[in-house]
Short mmCIF file of C-alpha atoms and ligand atoms in Angstrom, two decimals:
data_model
loop_
_atom_site.label_atom_id
_atom_site.label_comp_id
_atom_site.label_asym_id
_atom_site.label_seq_id
_atom_site.Cartn_x
_atom_site.Cartn_y
_atom_site.Cartn_z
CA MET A 1 1.61 -10.37 -19.31
CA SER A 2 -0.95 -13.18 -19.44
CA GLU A 3 -3.79 -12.98 -21.96
CA LEU A 4 -6.45 -12.36 -19.33
CA VAL A 5 -4.36 -9.43 -17.97
CA HIS A 6 -3.78 -7.98 -21.34
CA GLU A 7 -7.54 -8.21 -22.20
CA THR A 8 -8.37 -6.47 -18.88
CA LEU A 9 -5.82 -3.64 -19.15
CA GLU A 10 -5.51 -2.66 -22.76
CA PRO A 11 -9.16 -1.53 -22.92
CA VAL A 12 -8.65 0.56 -19.86
CA TYR A 13 -5.62 2.26 -21.48
CA GLU A 14 -7.43 2.82 -24.73
CA GLN A 15 -10.31 4.24 -22.70
CA VAL A 16 -8.10 6.64 -20.88
CA VAL A 17 -6.69 7.93 -24.02
CA GLY A 18 -10.09 8.19 -25.53
CA ARG A 19 -11.51 10.02 -22.64
CA ASN A 20 -8.61 12.35 -22.25
CA PRO A 21 -7.50 13.40 -25.79
CA GLY A 22 -4.12 15.05 -26.28
CA GLU A 23 -3.21 14.70 -22.62
CA VAL A 24 0.04 12.77 -23.33
CA GLU A 25 1.74 13.19 -20.01
CA PHE A 26 -1.35 11.70 -18.22
CA HIS A 27 -1.44 8.75 -20.83
CA GLN A 28 2.35 8.17 -20.17
CA ALA A 29 1.87 7.98 -16.43
CA VAL A 30 -1.18 5.70 -16.76
CA ARG A 31 0.70 3.49 -19.07
CA GLU A 32 3.64 3.04 -16.63
CA VAL A 33 1.26 2.09 -13.79
CA LEU A 34 -0.82 -0.31 -15.84
CA ASP A 35 2.45 -1.93 -17.09
CA SER A 36 3.21 -2.79 -13.37
CA VAL A 37 -0.14 -3.81 -12.03
CA GLY A 38 -0.77 -6.42 -14.55
CA ARG A 39 1.29 -8.52 -12.00
CA VAL A 40 -1.29 -7.81 -9.25
CA ILE A 41 -4.53 -8.42 -11.03
CA GLY A 42 -3.83 -11.95 -11.93
CA LYS A 43 -3.55 -12.65 -8.27
CA HIS A 44 -6.38 -10.42 -7.22
CA PRO A 45 -9.44 -10.95 -9.44
CA GLU A 46 -11.62 -8.85 -6.83
CA TYR A 47 -9.83 -5.70 -8.17
CA ALA A 48 -11.00 -6.45 -11.71
CA ARG A 49 -14.61 -7.35 -10.50
CA ALA A 50 -14.84 -4.01 -8.83
CA LYS A 51 -13.37 -2.17 -11.74
CA ILE A 52 -10.80 -0.60 -9.41
CA ILE A 53 -8.28 0.01 -12.19
CA GLU A 54 -10.82 1.82 -14.35
CA ARG A 55 -12.01 3.96 -11.23
CA ILE A 56 -8.40 4.65 -10.16
CA CYS A 57 -7.63 6.29 -13.60
CA GLU A 58 -10.75 8.62 -13.43
CA PRO A 59 -10.25 11.62 -11.25
CA GLU A 60 -13.06 12.12 -8.66
CA ARG A 61 -13.32 15.70 -9.63
CA GLN A 62 -11.83 18.06 -12.12
CA ILE A 63 -12.00 21.82 -11.49
CA THR A 64 -11.03 24.38 -14.14
CA PHE A 65 -11.43 28.15 -13.37
CA ARG A 66 -10.53 31.67 -14.57
CA VAL A 67 -7.99 33.63 -12.83
CA SER A 68 -8.06 37.25 -13.60
CA TRP A 69 -5.57 39.83 -12.32
CA MET A 70 -3.94 43.14 -12.88
CA ASP A 71 -0.17 43.64 -13.63
CA ASP A 72 1.84 46.72 -12.27
CA ARG A 73 1.25 48.77 -15.56
CA GLY A 74 -2.53 48.34 -15.12
CA GLU A 75 -3.04 45.69 -17.78
CA VAL A 76 -5.51 42.98 -17.11
CA HIS A 77 -4.50 39.28 -17.66
CA ILE A 78 -6.49 36.05 -17.77
CA ASN A 79 -4.99 32.77 -16.65
CA ARG A 80 -6.55 29.35 -16.27
CA GLY A 81 -6.60 27.60 -12.81
CA PHE A 82 -6.94 23.84 -12.31
CA ARG A 83 -7.31 21.47 -9.32
CA ILE A 84 -7.60 17.81 -10.05
CA GLU A 85 -9.15 15.86 -6.96
CA PHE A 86 -7.91 12.60 -8.00
CA ASN A 87 -8.50 9.99 -5.17
CA SER A 88 -9.61 10.28 -1.59
CA ALA A 89 -9.75 6.69 -0.64
CA LEU A 90 -6.80 7.17 1.90
CA GLY A 91 -7.55 10.79 3.15
CA PRO A 92 -8.15 14.32 1.93
CA TYR A 93 -6.77 15.14 -1.58
CA LYS A 94 -3.26 16.23 -1.16
CA GLY A 95 -0.75 17.60 -3.65
CA GLY A 96 0.90 20.79 -4.67
CA LEU A 97 0.19 23.60 -7.04
CA ARG A 98 2.29 24.32 -10.14
CA PHE A 99 2.69 27.78 -11.76
CA HIS A 100 4.28 27.48 -15.01
CA PRO A 101 3.30 28.46 -18.54
CA SER A 102 3.39 24.89 -19.80
CA VAL A 103 0.54 23.88 -17.32
CA TYR A 104 -2.63 22.47 -18.84
CA GLN A 105 -5.11 19.75 -17.83
CA GLY A 106 -2.86 16.97 -18.93
CA ILE A 107 0.02 18.08 -16.77
CA VAL A 108 -2.13 18.46 -13.78
CA LYS A 109 -3.82 15.24 -14.38
CA PHE A 110 -0.59 13.35 -14.65
CA LEU A 111 0.77 14.87 -11.57
CA GLY A 112 -2.49 14.12 -9.64
CA PHE A 113 -2.42 10.45 -10.78
CA GLU A 114 1.24 10.17 -9.66
CA GLN A 115 0.33 11.70 -6.48
CA VAL A 116 -2.18 9.09 -5.49
CA PHE A 117 0.43 6.22 -5.49
CA LYS A 118 3.12 8.30 -3.96
CA ASN A 119 1.02 9.44 -1.25
CA ALA A 120 -0.09 5.89 -0.55
CA LEU A 121 3.61 4.81 -0.41
CA THR A 122 4.23 7.18 2.52
CA GLY A 123 2.06 5.10 4.66
CA LEU A 124 0.36 8.37 5.81
CA PRO A 125 -3.50 9.02 5.50
CA ILE A 126 -3.45 11.26 2.45
CA GLY A 127 -5.31 11.13 -0.88
CA GLY A 128 -4.13 12.46 -4.10
CA GLY A 129 -4.58 15.72 -6.01
CA LYS A 130 -2.84 18.39 -7.86
CA GLY A 131 -3.45 21.78 -9.22
CA GLY A 132 -1.90 24.95 -10.76
CA SER A 133 -2.13 27.59 -13.52
CA ASP A 134 -0.54 28.51 -16.76
CA PHE A 135 0.54 31.72 -15.00
CA ASP A 136 4.32 32.48 -15.56
CA PRO A 137 5.78 33.90 -12.37
CA LYS A 138 9.17 34.52 -13.89
CA GLY A 139 10.06 38.45 -13.88
CA ARG A 140 6.81 39.27 -12.11
CA SER A 141 6.97 41.70 -9.05
CA ASP A 142 6.01 40.78 -5.57
CA ARG A 143 2.79 42.67 -5.86
CA GLU A 144 1.89 40.91 -9.11
CA ILE A 145 2.58 37.60 -7.52
CA MET A 146 0.43 38.43 -4.55
CA ALA A 147 -2.48 39.67 -6.97
CA PHE A 148 -2.42 36.41 -8.77
CA CYS A 149 -2.38 34.34 -5.69
CA GLN A 150 -5.28 36.14 -4.18
CA SER A 151 -7.33 35.94 -7.35
CA PHE A 152 -6.47 32.12 -7.72
CA MET A 153 -7.47 31.51 -4.23
CA THR A 154 -10.63 33.54 -4.51
CA GLU A 155 -11.91 30.76 -6.58
CA LEU A 156 -10.12 27.69 -5.29
CA TYR A 157 -10.97 28.33 -1.64
CA ARG A 158 -14.42 26.86 -1.95
CA HIS A 159 -13.09 23.43 -2.84
CA LEU A 160 -10.46 23.30 0.02
CA GLY A 161 -10.48 22.44 3.63
CA GLU A 162 -8.29 20.61 6.14
CA TYR A 163 -10.49 17.49 5.71
CA THR A 164 -11.29 17.94 2.04
CA ASP A 165 -8.23 19.12 -0.21
CA VAL A 166 -4.97 20.45 1.06
CA PRO A 167 -2.58 21.95 -1.53
CA ALA A 168 1.13 22.85 -1.09
CA GLY A 169 3.84 24.06 -3.39
CA ASP A 170 5.46 22.64 -6.66
CA THR A 171 7.31 24.32 -9.48
CA GLY A 172 6.85 28.12 -9.30
CA VAL A 173 5.11 27.92 -5.83
CA GLY A 174 7.20 28.33 -2.70
CA SER A 175 6.53 29.70 0.78
CA ARG A 176 6.08 33.25 -0.56
CA GLU A 177 3.18 32.14 -2.89
CA LEU A 178 1.72 29.97 0.00
CA GLY A 179 1.80 32.75 2.40
CA TYR A 180 -0.22 34.85 -0.13
CA LEU A 181 -2.65 31.98 -0.81
CA PHE A 182 -3.16 31.26 2.97
CA GLY A 183 -3.75 34.91 3.77
CA GLN A 184 -6.41 35.15 1.12
CA TYR A 185 -8.10 31.86 2.35
CA LYS A 186 -8.11 33.19 5.88
CA ARG A 187 -9.60 36.58 4.72
CA ILE A 188 -12.27 34.84 2.71
CA THR A 189 -13.44 32.29 5.28
CA ASN A 190 -12.67 34.07 8.30
CA ARG A 191 -11.07 30.92 9.74
CA TYR A 192 -7.52 30.34 10.86
CA GLU A 193 -7.53 26.86 9.36
CA SER A 194 -3.81 26.05 9.54
CA GLY A 195 -4.18 22.62 8.02
CA VAL A 196 -5.77 23.84 4.81
CA LEU A 197 -2.25 24.33 3.03
CA THR A 198 1.20 22.97 3.77
CA GLY A 199 4.69 24.37 3.08
CA LYS A 200 3.62 27.50 5.04
CA ALA A 201 6.43 29.59 6.66
CA GLU A 202 7.43 28.44 10.07
CA ALA A 203 6.00 31.75 11.51
CA PHE A 204 2.41 30.74 10.97
CA GLY A 205 2.04 27.06 11.10
CA GLY A 206 4.70 25.66 8.70
CA SER A 207 6.70 22.46 9.66
CA HIS A 208 10.38 22.59 10.03
CA ILE A 209 12.18 20.82 7.11
CA ARG A 210 9.05 20.89 4.80
CA THR A 211 11.21 23.39 2.42
CA GLU A 212 14.18 20.94 2.44
CA ALA A 213 12.09 17.66 2.59
CA THR A 214 11.74 16.77 -0.94
CA GLY A 215 15.52 17.31 -1.81
CA TYR A 216 16.63 15.78 1.56
CA GLY A 217 14.32 12.86 0.92
CA THR A 218 15.67 12.30 -2.52
CA ALA A 219 19.14 12.10 -1.13
CA PHE A 220 18.11 9.68 1.61
CA PHE A 221 16.53 7.35 -0.92
CA VAL A 222 19.67 7.31 -3.24
CA LYS A 223 21.66 6.58 -0.13
CA GLU A 224 19.39 3.42 0.60
CA MET A 225 19.59 2.24 -2.95
CA LEU A 226 23.31 2.40 -2.94
CA ALA A 227 23.37 0.66 0.26
CA ALA A 228 21.23 -2.06 -0.97
CA ARG A 229 23.96 -2.63 -3.60
CA GLY A 230 26.83 -2.51 -0.81
CA ARG A 231 27.78 1.12 -1.99
CA SER A 232 27.60 4.62 -0.40
CA LEU A 233 27.51 8.09 -1.60
CA GLU A 234 31.00 8.78 -0.10
CA GLY A 235 33.13 10.43 -2.86
CA LYS A 236 30.64 9.94 -5.61
CA ARG A 237 30.21 12.58 -8.41
CA VAL A 238 26.76 13.79 -8.37
CA VAL A 239 24.95 15.84 -11.01
CA VAL A 240 21.51 17.39 -10.43
CA SER A 241 19.21 19.03 -12.83
CA GLY A 242 17.38 22.15 -11.97
CA SER A 243 18.47 24.68 -9.39
CA GLY A 244 15.12 25.22 -7.56
CA ASN A 245 13.55 24.04 -4.38
CA VAL A 246 14.09 20.24 -4.87
CA ALA A 247 17.58 20.47 -6.47
CA ILE A 248 18.96 22.80 -3.85
CA TYR A 249 18.12 20.64 -0.98
CA ALA A 250 18.98 17.31 -2.86
CA MET A 251 22.56 18.89 -3.46
CA GLU A 252 22.76 19.92 0.13
CA LYS A 253 21.97 16.52 1.58
CA ALA A 254 23.95 14.57 -1.02
CA ARG A 255 27.13 16.68 0.04
CA GLU A 256 26.43 16.14 3.50
CA LEU A 257 26.21 12.39 2.93
CA GLY A 258 29.69 12.46 1.16
CA GLY A 259 28.75 13.08 -2.34
CA VAL A 260 30.73 15.57 -4.53
CA VAL A 261 28.04 17.52 -6.36
CA VAL A 262 29.62 18.98 -9.50
CA ALA A 263 26.80 20.39 -11.75
CA CYS A 264 23.18 21.69 -11.70
CA SER A 265 21.12 23.57 -14.13
CA ASP A 266 18.17 25.94 -14.96
CA SER A 267 16.26 26.12 -18.14
CA ASP A 268 19.07 28.17 -19.92
CA GLY A 269 21.93 25.97 -19.19
CA TYR A 270 24.19 24.52 -16.53
CA ILE A 271 26.91 25.20 -14.10
CA LEU A 272 30.15 22.98 -13.63
CA ASP A 273 32.10 23.32 -10.58
CA GLU A 274 34.94 20.74 -10.11
CA ASP A 275 35.53 22.08 -6.60
CA GLY A 276 32.08 21.16 -5.57
CA VAL A 277 29.04 23.37 -6.28
CA ASP A 278 28.62 26.10 -3.60
CA VAL A 279 25.04 25.33 -2.88
CA GLU A 280 24.47 28.29 -0.69
CA LEU A 281 25.50 30.51 -3.49
CA VAL A 282 23.05 28.73 -5.82
CA GLN A 283 20.37 29.19 -3.19
CA GLN A 284 21.29 32.99 -2.81
CA ILE A 285 21.13 33.52 -6.59
CA LYS A 286 17.96 31.49 -7.39
CA GLU A 287 15.86 31.66 -4.30
CA VAL A 288 16.90 34.93 -2.47
CA GLU A 289 17.77 37.19 -5.34
CA ARG A 290 15.41 35.28 -8.00
CA GLY A 291 18.20 35.57 -10.49
CA ARG A 292 19.67 33.46 -13.03
CA LEU A 293 22.10 30.43 -12.74
CA SER A 294 24.62 32.11 -15.20
CA GLU A 295 25.58 34.57 -12.35
CA TYR A 296 27.17 31.62 -10.45
CA ALA A 297 30.24 31.64 -12.78
CA GLN A 298 30.65 35.53 -12.42
CA ARG A 299 30.85 34.94 -8.47
CA ARG A 300 32.84 31.88 -8.29
CA PRO A 301 36.30 31.38 -9.95
CA SER A 302 36.00 27.60 -10.07
CA GLY A 303 32.61 27.82 -11.68
CA LYS A 304 31.90 27.44 -15.29
CA TYR A 305 28.61 28.26 -17.03
CA VAL A 306 27.53 26.21 -20.04
CA PRO A 307 24.61 27.95 -21.85
CA GLY A 308 21.98 25.97 -23.89
CA ARG A 309 23.19 22.53 -23.08
CA GLN A 310 21.97 19.66 -20.84
CA VAL A 311 23.59 18.90 -17.60
CA TRP A 312 23.42 15.09 -18.39
CA GLU A 313 26.67 15.43 -20.57
CA VAL A 314 28.59 15.96 -17.36
CA PRO A 315 30.12 12.46 -16.26
CA CYS A 316 28.77 11.37 -12.85
CA GLU A 317 28.13 8.23 -10.82
CA VAL A 318 24.76 9.56 -9.37
CA ALA A 319 22.18 11.80 -11.14
CA MET A 320 19.33 13.32 -9.46
CA PRO A 321 16.80 14.84 -12.11
CA SER A 322 15.13 17.54 -10.22
CA ALA A 323 13.71 19.96 -12.81
CA THR A 324 10.78 18.76 -14.84
CA GLN A 325 9.06 15.77 -16.68
CA ASN A 326 10.57 13.95 -19.60
CA GLU A 327 13.96 15.64 -19.39
CA ILE A 328 15.88 12.41 -19.74
CA THR A 329 15.04 10.64 -22.96
CA GLY A 330 16.62 7.47 -24.34
CA LYS A 331 19.62 9.64 -25.51
CA GLU A 332 20.43 11.28 -22.17
CA ALA A 333 20.07 8.05 -20.38
CA ALA A 334 22.44 6.35 -22.76
CA LEU A 335 24.95 9.20 -22.39
CA LEU A 336 24.77 8.79 -18.46
CA VAL A 337 25.17 5.15 -18.59
CA ARG A 338 28.10 5.48 -20.98
CA ASN A 339 29.85 7.96 -18.78
CA GLY A 340 29.57 5.71 -15.68
CA CYS A 341 26.40 6.52 -13.84
CA ILE A 342 25.46 3.79 -11.35
CA ALA A 343 22.32 5.23 -9.71
CA VAL A 344 19.59 7.65 -10.70
CA GLY A 345 17.16 9.15 -8.08
CA GLU A 346 14.12 11.03 -9.55
CA GLY A 347 13.71 14.28 -7.56
CA ALA A 348 11.20 15.50 -10.15
CA ASN A 349 7.91 14.00 -11.24
CA MET A 350 8.35 11.66 -14.20
CA PRO A 351 11.64 13.31 -15.38
CA THR A 352 12.70 10.14 -17.22
CA ALA A 353 10.81 9.27 -20.45
CA PRO A 354 9.81 5.51 -20.96
CA GLU A 355 12.83 5.01 -23.35
CA GLY A 356 15.29 6.50 -20.80
CA ALA A 357 13.88 4.21 -18.23
CA GLN A 358 14.29 1.22 -20.47
CA VAL A 359 17.87 2.17 -21.00
CA PHE A 360 18.44 2.28 -17.24
CA ARG A 361 16.67 -0.92 -16.72
CA GLU A 362 18.76 -2.74 -19.32
CA ALA A 363 22.05 -1.33 -18.00
CA GLY A 364 20.95 -2.70 -14.45
CA ILE A 365 21.70 0.45 -12.71
CA ALA A 366 19.74 1.56 -9.56
CA PHE A 367 16.74 3.59 -10.80
CA GLY A 368 14.43 5.12 -8.37
CA PRO A 369 11.13 6.52 -9.56
CA GLY A 370 9.85 10.00 -8.62
CA LYS A 371 6.76 8.67 -6.95
CA ALA A 372 9.09 6.87 -4.38
CA VAL A 373 12.12 9.05 -4.35
CA ASN A 374 10.51 12.54 -4.03
CA ALA A 375 7.86 11.41 -1.65
CA GLY A 376 9.64 13.10 1.28
CA GLY A 377 7.90 16.45 0.41
CA VAL A 378 4.38 15.19 0.60
CA ALA A 379 5.23 13.14 3.70
CA THR A 380 6.51 16.16 5.49
CA SER A 381 3.39 17.88 4.38
CA ALA A 382 1.41 15.36 6.15
CA LEU A 383 3.59 15.67 9.39
CA GLU A 384 2.79 19.48 9.09
CA MET A 385 -1.02 18.58 8.92
CA GLN A 386 -0.48 16.47 11.92
CA GLN A 387 1.22 19.28 13.97
CA ASN A 388 -1.43 21.73 12.82
CA ALA A 389 -4.25 19.42 13.92
CA SER A 390 -2.66 18.98 17.44
CA ARG A 391 -1.71 22.67 17.71
CA ASP A 392 1.97 21.42 18.07
CA SER A 393 5.45 22.32 16.60
CA TRP A 394 8.06 19.61 16.44
CA SER A 395 11.84 20.31 16.52
CA ARG A 396 13.89 20.38 13.46
CA LYS A 397 15.90 17.40 14.46
CA PHE A 398 12.82 15.29 15.36
CA THR A 399 11.14 16.28 12.11
CA GLU A 400 14.15 15.34 9.94
CA ARG A 401 14.46 12.07 11.85
CA ARG A 402 10.76 11.17 10.99
CA LEU A 403 11.48 12.25 7.30
CA GLU A 404 14.50 9.98 7.11
CA GLN A 405 12.64 7.00 8.63
CA ILE A 406 9.76 7.45 6.20
CA MET A 407 12.18 7.39 3.32
CA VAL A 408 13.78 4.32 4.62
CA GLY A 409 10.63 2.64 4.85
CA ILE A 410 9.44 3.63 1.45
CA HIS A 411 12.66 2.19 0.10
CA GLU A 412 12.05 -0.99 1.83
CA ARG A 413 8.31 -1.18 0.60
CA CYS A 414 9.29 -0.73 -2.93
CA TYR A 415 12.33 -3.16 -2.59
CA ALA A 416 10.39 -5.82 -0.91
CA THR A 417 7.37 -5.68 -3.31
CA ALA A 418 9.71 -5.90 -6.31
CA GLU A 419 11.25 -8.97 -4.93
CA GLU A 420 7.80 -10.45 -4.15
CA TYR A 421 6.54 -9.90 -7.62
CA GLY A 422 9.59 -11.51 -9.17
CA VAL A 423 11.35 -8.37 -10.45
CA PRO A 424 14.17 -7.90 -7.83
CA GLY A 425 15.67 -4.28 -7.97
CA ASP A 426 12.98 -2.83 -10.16
CA TYR A 427 11.80 0.12 -7.93
CA THR A 428 9.41 1.23 -10.49
CA THR A 429 7.30 -1.82 -10.39
CA GLY A 430 7.74 -2.09 -6.61
CA ALA A 431 6.52 1.43 -6.16
CA ASN A 432 3.52 1.03 -8.60
CA ILE A 433 2.29 -2.22 -7.10
CA ALA A 434 2.88 -1.19 -3.36
CA GLY A 435 1.07 2.13 -4.02
CA PHE A 436 -1.70 0.56 -5.99
CA LYS A 437 -2.48 -2.20 -3.46
CA LYS A 438 -2.87 0.19 -0.73
CA VAL A 439 -5.33 2.58 -2.59
CA ALA A 440 -7.17 -0.49 -4.12
CA ASP A 441 -7.71 -2.19 -0.75
CA ALA A 442 -9.08 1.02 0.70
CA MET A 443 -11.42 1.53 -2.40
CA LEU A 444 -12.79 -1.99 -2.11
CA ALA A 445 -13.50 -1.56 1.64
CA LEU A 446 -15.14 1.82 1.00
CA GLY A 447 -17.67 0.16 -1.50
CA LEU A 448 -18.89 1.44 -4.81
CA VAL A 449 -18.53 5.43 -4.28
N1 NDP B 1 8.48 21.26 -4.33
C1 NDP B 1 8.10 20.12 -3.96
O1 NDP B 1 7.99 19.76 -2.79
C2 NDP B 1 8.14 18.94 -4.86
C3 NDP B 1 8.42 19.09 -6.13
N2 NDP B 1 8.46 17.93 -7.03
C4 NDP B 1 8.88 18.05 -8.52
O2 NDP B 1 10.30 18.44 -8.48
C5 NDP B 1 10.38 19.17 -9.62
C6 NDP B 1 11.00 20.54 -9.35
O3 NDP B 1 10.23 21.24 -8.46
P1 NDP B 1 10.59 22.48 -7.67
O4 NDP B 1 11.98 22.36 -7.31
O5 NDP B 1 9.50 22.66 -6.56
O6 NDP B 1 10.39 23.69 -8.73
P2 NDP B 1 11.19 25.16 -8.71
O7 NDP B 1 10.24 25.98 -9.27
O8 NDP B 1 11.62 25.39 -7.35
O9 NDP B 1 12.38 24.78 -9.44
C7 NDP B 1 12.36 24.25 -10.81
C8 NDP B 1 13.68 24.11 -11.38
O10 NDP B 1 13.59 23.39 -12.54
C9 NDP B 1 13.91 24.17 -13.71
N3 NDP B 1 12.89 23.98 -14.83
C10 NDP B 1 11.56 23.95 -14.67
N4 NDP B 1 10.91 23.78 -15.77
C11 NDP B 1 11.96 23.37 -16.68
C12 NDP B 1 12.03 23.07 -17.97
N5 NDP B 1 10.79 23.04 -18.57
N6 NDP B 1 13.21 22.83 -18.57
C13 NDP B 1 14.36 23.03 -17.97
N7 NDP B 1 14.39 23.41 -16.55
C14 NDP B 1 13.17 23.50 -15.98
C15 NDP B 1 13.80 25.51 -13.24
O11 NDP B 1 14.57 26.41 -14.05
P3 NDP B 1 14.34 27.98 -14.29
O12 NDP B 1 14.66 28.62 -12.87
O13 NDP B 1 14.96 28.29 -15.34
O14 NDP B 1 12.85 27.89 -14.45
C16 NDP B 1 14.20 25.47 -11.89
O15 NDP B 1 15.76 25.32 -11.81
C17 NDP B 1 9.05 19.22 -10.49
O16 NDP B 1 8.86 18.11 -11.19
C18 NDP B 1 7.95 19.03 -9.19
O17 NDP B 1 6.80 18.33 -9.66
C19 NDP B 1 8.17 16.63 -6.52
C20 NDP B 1 7.75 16.50 -5.09
C21 NDP B 1 7.69 17.65 -4.39
O1 AKG B 2 3.52 18.55 -0.15
C1 AKG B 2 2.56 18.25 -0.83
O2 AKG B 2 1.41 18.23 -0.55
C2 AKG B 2 2.68 18.02 -2.38
C3 AKG B 2 3.95 17.83 -3.02
C4 AKG B 2 4.02 17.56 -4.34
O3 AKG B 2 3.23 18.35 -5.09
C5 AKG B 2 4.41 16.40 -5.00
O4 AKG B 2 4.79 15.44 -4.15
O5 AKG B 2 4.59 16.29 -6.31
#
């Protein structure tokens, strides 16, 4: 990094840390982007003059609210709700809602920040935002989930709109929750505004493939990374973390593309199945019955359940971390490399900590960052908005073809940008620069707003 760039970027980072104390995940996400965009601002002094970098790190709006609700025993609970409307230079704020006890301002802010660049990479007209709550949906009845969603939307609705802010799902929020949220939005506003939420069930305006899109897109991106190195997924041992929405469909598509998926996990442990993970069984247990992954081994003779350990100890050639942030530290990354891993595609948001990414870079393996690899979900959300706006419904086949084309396009954009900036094969730098430039140019064009 040149002296000039260092002088420009270090104070920005220090300012971000000072203004957002304790929000370590947000600091981490900003650090990674700043480390990449140093290469750009040397060539584009106009960004520095307009303080684009400082402005891009400051959310346009941050909303925090109380969510009160009653459980089945009549006890009142109070949770905290968040929505970070990060950047609307390219379109309405777009990004999911996460319900998980670990959620606080710093998590939502890191996710919103990542979303800005991810959404730009899709090439579709969507800005970036994210939201959620520290509500823990685990073990809650359907009625309790509905009560929570209704209370959450009763506050959030005033900030939403198909041209303003369009949430979707993320950890702990799937089509059941989106149904309750949409029902409450419709009731409060007296408007059937389909495009205000995406990831809806197909019965009321949802797009085919949105449920599968993040996982499918992850597998498509990995296929492209391998192809760029003259390899394919055929016969490769694949390990996936998580067993939720992203993990299930990443496994399904990886298997369809020839990979042999041998392990996946949840927050209690992992399953190993040398005959190939029965993805439909995982889905039945986790998504239909809302049970625990340990039940897999009780139902499938070739399945073994390993409690309390990390799935990354299972040797594989392809890893798709699809659970949560910072699940691969330097230690897990080194283990993966030692065991013969050649490609890592991040289905989750920021699952690899900086030391882990450094290990992958040094080992020269193909490493695709979440903001590129998992962009298929939000891209298909944008396709859902497009269908809602035109009162149309595309076929499953057509929508999946669009998704695959978008993922191929994102891969090309990251790959070509990394080459252009002198770091061939570095998808992280490629993704950060390509996403940043798109947003920065729009911000310049829109003036000082
Ligand atoms: N849904 C989407 O469209 C998109 C999601 N993502 C990202 O993908 C990741 C997974 O999301 P999604 O599949 O939707 O979420 P789900 O809630 O459907 O599944 C999450 C999975 O990860 C596991 N998990 C969650 N938190 C932890 C933790 N702290 N430690 C270990 N395991 C954990 C869960 O285990 P358990 O069942 O035990 O809780 C579960 O298996 C997140 O990073 C999300 O931001 C990115 C783009 C789009
Ligand atoms: O589909 C969407 O709008 C958002 C998906 C999301 O939250 C993400 O990409 O992390």
